[in-house]
Short mmCIF file of C-alpha atoms in Angstrom, two decimals:
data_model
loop_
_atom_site.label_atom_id
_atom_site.label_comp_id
_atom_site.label_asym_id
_atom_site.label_seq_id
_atom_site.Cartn_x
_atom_site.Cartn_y
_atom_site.Cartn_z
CA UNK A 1 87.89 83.75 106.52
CA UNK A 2 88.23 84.51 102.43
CA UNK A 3 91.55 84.32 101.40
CA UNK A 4 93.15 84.34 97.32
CA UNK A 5 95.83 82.70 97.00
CA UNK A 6 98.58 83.36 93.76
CA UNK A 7 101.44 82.25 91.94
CA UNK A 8 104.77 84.41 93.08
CA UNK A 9 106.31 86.66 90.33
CA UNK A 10 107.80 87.77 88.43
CA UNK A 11 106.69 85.97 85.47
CA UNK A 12 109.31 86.82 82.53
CA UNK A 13 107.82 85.73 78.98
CA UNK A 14 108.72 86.74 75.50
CA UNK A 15 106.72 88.21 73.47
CA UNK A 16 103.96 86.14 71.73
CA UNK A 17 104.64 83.23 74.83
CA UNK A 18 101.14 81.70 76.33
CA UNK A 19 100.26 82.40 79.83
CA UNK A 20 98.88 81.32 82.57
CA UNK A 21 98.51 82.78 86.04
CA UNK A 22 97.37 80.21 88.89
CA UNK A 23 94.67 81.21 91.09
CA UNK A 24 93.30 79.36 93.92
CA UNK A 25 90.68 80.37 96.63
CA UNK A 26 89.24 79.90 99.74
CA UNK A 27 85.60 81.03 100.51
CA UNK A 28 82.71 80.28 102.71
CA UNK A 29 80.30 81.33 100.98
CA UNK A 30 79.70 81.42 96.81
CA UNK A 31 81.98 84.03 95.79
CA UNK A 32 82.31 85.99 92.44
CA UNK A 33 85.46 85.88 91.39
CA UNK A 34 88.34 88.47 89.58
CA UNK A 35 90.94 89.16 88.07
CA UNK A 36 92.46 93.40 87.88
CA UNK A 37 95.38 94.41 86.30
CA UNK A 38 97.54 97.62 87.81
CA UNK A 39 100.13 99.15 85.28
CA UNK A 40 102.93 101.42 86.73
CA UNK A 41 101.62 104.25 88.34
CA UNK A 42 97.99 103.64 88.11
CA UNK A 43 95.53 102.15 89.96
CA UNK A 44 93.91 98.68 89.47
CA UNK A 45 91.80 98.66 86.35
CA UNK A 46 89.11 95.13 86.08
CA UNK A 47 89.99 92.56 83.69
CA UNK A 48 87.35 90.37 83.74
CA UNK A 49 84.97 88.55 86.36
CA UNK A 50 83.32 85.29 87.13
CA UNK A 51 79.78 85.09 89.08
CA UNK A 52 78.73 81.21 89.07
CA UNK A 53 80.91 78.03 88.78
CA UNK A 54 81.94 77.21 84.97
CA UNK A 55 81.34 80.70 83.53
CA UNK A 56 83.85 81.49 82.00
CA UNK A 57 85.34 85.73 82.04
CA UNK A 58 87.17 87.31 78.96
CA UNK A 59 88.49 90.50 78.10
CA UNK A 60 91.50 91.59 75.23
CA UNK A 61 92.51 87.86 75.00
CA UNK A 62 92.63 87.12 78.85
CA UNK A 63 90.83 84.13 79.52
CA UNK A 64 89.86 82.33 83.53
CA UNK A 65 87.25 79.87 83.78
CA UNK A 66 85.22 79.39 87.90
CA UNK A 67 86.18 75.99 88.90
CA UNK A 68 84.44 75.17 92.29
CA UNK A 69 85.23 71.85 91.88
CA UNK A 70 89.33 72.81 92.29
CA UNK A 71 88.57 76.19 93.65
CA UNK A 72 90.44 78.07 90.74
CA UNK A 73 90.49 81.30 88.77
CA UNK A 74 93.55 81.01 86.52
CA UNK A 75 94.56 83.53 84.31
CA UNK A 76 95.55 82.38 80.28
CA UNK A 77 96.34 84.68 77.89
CA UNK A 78 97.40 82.57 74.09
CA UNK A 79 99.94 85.04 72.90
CA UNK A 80 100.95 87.93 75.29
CA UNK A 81 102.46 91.16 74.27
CA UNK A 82 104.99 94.17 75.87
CA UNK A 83 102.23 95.87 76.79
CA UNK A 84 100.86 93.03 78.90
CA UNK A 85 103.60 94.01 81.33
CA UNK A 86 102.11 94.65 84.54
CA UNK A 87 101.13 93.32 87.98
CA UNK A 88 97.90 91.05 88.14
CA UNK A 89 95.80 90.91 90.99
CA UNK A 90 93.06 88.07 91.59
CA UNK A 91 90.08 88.63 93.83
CA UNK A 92 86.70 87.64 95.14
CA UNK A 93 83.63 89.11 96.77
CA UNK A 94 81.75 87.01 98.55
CA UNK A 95 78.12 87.69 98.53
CA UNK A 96 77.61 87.17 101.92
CA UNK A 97 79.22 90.34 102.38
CA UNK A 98 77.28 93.62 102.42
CA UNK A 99 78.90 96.07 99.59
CA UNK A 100 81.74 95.81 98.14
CA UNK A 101 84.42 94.13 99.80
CA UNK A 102 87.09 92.44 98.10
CA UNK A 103 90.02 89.77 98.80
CA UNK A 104 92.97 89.96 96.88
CA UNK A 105 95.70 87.86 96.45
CA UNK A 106 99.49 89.03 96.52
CA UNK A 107 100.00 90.50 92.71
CA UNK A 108 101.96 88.35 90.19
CA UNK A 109 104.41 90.71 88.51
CA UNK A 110 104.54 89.86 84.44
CA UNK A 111 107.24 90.77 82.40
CA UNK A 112 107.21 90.51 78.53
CA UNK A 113 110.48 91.08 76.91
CA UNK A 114 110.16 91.73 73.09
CA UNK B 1 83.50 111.47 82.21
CA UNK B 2 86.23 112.07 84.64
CA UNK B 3 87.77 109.05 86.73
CA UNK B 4 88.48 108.32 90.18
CA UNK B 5 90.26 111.31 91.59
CA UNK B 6 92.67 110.97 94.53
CA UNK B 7 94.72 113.68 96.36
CA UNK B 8 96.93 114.30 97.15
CA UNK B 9 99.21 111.81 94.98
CA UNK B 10 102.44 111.86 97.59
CA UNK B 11 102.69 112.86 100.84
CA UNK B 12 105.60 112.59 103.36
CA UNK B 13 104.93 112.76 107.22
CA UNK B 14 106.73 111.70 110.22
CA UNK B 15 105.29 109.34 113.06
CA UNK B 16 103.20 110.12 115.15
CA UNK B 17 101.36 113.16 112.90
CA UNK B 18 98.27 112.69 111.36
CA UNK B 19 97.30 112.77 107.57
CA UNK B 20 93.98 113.06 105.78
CA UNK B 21 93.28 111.43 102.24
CA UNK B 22 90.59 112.74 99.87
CA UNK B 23 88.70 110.58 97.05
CA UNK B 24 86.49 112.10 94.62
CA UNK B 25 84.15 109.27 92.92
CA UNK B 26 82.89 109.37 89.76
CA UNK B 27 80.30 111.17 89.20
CA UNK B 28 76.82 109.75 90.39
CA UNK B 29 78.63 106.65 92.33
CA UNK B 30 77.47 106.38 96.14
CA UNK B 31 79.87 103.68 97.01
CA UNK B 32 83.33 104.60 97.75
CA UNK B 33 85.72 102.10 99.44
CA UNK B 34 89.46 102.37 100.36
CA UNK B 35 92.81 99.89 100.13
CA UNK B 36 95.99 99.55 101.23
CA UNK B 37 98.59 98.59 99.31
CA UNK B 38 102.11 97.31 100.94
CA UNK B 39 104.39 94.87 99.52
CA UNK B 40 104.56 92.89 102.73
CA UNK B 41 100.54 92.56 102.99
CA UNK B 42 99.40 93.31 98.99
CA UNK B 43 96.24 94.80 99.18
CA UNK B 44 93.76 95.25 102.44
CA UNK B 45 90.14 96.43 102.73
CA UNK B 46 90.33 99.82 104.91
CA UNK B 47 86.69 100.50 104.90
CA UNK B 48 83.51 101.04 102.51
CA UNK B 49 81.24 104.32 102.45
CA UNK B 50 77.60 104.27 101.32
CA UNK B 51 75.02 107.38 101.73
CA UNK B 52 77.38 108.75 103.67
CA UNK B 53 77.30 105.48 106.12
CA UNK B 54 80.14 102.84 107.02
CA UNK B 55 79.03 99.70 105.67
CA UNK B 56 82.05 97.17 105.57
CA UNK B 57 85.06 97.37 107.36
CA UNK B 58 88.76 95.77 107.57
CA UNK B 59 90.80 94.93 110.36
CA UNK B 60 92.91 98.01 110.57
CA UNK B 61 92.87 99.57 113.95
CA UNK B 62 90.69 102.55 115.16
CA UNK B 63 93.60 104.92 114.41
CA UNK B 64 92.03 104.42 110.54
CA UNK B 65 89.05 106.03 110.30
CA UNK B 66 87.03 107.98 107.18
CA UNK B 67 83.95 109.52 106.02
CA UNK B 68 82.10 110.42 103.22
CA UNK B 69 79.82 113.46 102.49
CA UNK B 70 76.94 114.38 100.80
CA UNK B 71 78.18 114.66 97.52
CA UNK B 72 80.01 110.97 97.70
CA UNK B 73 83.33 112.56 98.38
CA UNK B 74 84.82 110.32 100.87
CA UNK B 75 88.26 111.12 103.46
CA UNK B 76 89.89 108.59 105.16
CA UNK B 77 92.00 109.56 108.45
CA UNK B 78 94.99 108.32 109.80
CA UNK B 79 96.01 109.43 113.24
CA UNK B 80 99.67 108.75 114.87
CA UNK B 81 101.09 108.13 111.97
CA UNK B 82 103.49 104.96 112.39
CA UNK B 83 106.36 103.20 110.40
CA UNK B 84 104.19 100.98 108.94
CA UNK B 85 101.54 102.97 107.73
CA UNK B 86 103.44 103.74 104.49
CA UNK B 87 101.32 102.28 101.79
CA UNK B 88 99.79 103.50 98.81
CA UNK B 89 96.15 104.38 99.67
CA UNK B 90 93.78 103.57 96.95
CA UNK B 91 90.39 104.36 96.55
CA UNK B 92 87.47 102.78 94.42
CA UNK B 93 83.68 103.92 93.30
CA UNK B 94 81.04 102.06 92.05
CA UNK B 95 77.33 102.99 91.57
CA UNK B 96 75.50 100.84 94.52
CA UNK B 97 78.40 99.00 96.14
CA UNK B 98 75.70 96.16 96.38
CA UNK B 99 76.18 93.05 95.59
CA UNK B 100 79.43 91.58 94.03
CA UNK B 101 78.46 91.35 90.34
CA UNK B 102 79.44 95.72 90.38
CA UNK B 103 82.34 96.81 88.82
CA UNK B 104 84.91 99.15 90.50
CA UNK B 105 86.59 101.69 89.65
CA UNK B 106 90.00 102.72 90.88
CA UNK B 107 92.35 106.04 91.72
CA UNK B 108 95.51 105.92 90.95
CA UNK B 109 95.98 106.18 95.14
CA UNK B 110 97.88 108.29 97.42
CA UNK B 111 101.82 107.47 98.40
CA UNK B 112 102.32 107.73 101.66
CA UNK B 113 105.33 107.63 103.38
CA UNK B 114 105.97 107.77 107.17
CA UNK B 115 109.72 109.22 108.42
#
């Protein structure tokens, strides 16, 4: 079956450090791919999304780019900030499935210290 | 335009009772689907409502059930409440459901904990 695979936490980072969170995945079929972001106390909110290999998602400075060829969805952010704190979730949807049905990986915890 | 809506936001119960979540979707979505969220397992896919019909579901046992009503409201049902069932519950709208490209919208979920 689908499965999302993602770095352990917590990631600790001052602020203004670059990012990067590593996603990999497994699918059978030609997935879209995500990444959401849950602060504390809240639910998951989207960051950005990937449909097709090489596009390429964005959204307040986060960056992933759909590699088929490695099977990645990695998370890069240049210059992160406090408020950045959170847990980050990556996630597909394969479009063999009917509705909306999503895979997540584990949650990487980030931490930015000012 | 008012969010997700989830209630209630805590609940206590002891095993073997059951419980009964509600989700409110935004208004004019027809697609309401539910998670659970554990520390141990991260975040499963309970079950997806459509027009009122079960479209998708996870590999939860039949002890999980929900439904969803005319008006897109959705309930999900957990009967003999066990141990491990304490999770947060979240719940998440989107216009159609179909297709993957549709973004969804999330509650801020419903803490559950078993005694």
């Amino acid at each position: 079956g689908d499965s999302v695979t993602q770095m352990e936490g917590p990631v600790t980072l001052s602020e203004e450090a670059c990012l990067t969170i590593n996603c990999t995945y497994t699918a059978t079929g030609y997935p879209s791919l995500f990444w959401y972001v849950q602060y504390p106390g809240e639910g998951l909110q989207l960051l950005l999304k990937a449909t097709k290999a090489d596009d390429k998602g964005s959204n307040k400075g986060f960056e992933a780019t759909y590699r088929k060829e490695t099977t990645s969805f990695h998370l890069e952010k240049g210059s992160v900030q406090v408020s950045d704190s959170a847990v980050y979730f990556c996630a597909l949807s394969d479009l063999n499935n009917a509705g909306n049905m999503l895979t997540f990986g584990g949650g990487t915890r980030l931490m930015v210290k000012p | 335009k008012a969010g997700v809506t989830q209630t209630p936001r805590y609940l206590i119960k002891t095993r073997g009772q059951q419980v009964t979540l509600s989700c409110s979707p935004i208004s004019g979505h027809r697609s309401v689907s539910w998670y659970q969220q554990t520390p141990g397992q991260g975040l499963q896919f309970l079950f997806e409502y459509f027009s009122e019909t079960q479209r998708n579901k996870g590999n939860f046992p039949g002890r999980f059930s929900g439904r969803q009503f005319s008006n897109s409201r959705s309930e999900m049902n957990v009967s003999t409440l066990e141990l491990g069932d304490s999770a947060l519950y979240l719940c998440a709208s989107s216009l159609f459901g179909a297709g993957s490209n549709e973004k969804l919208f999330f509650g801020s979920g419903t803490q559950l904990s078993v005694l």
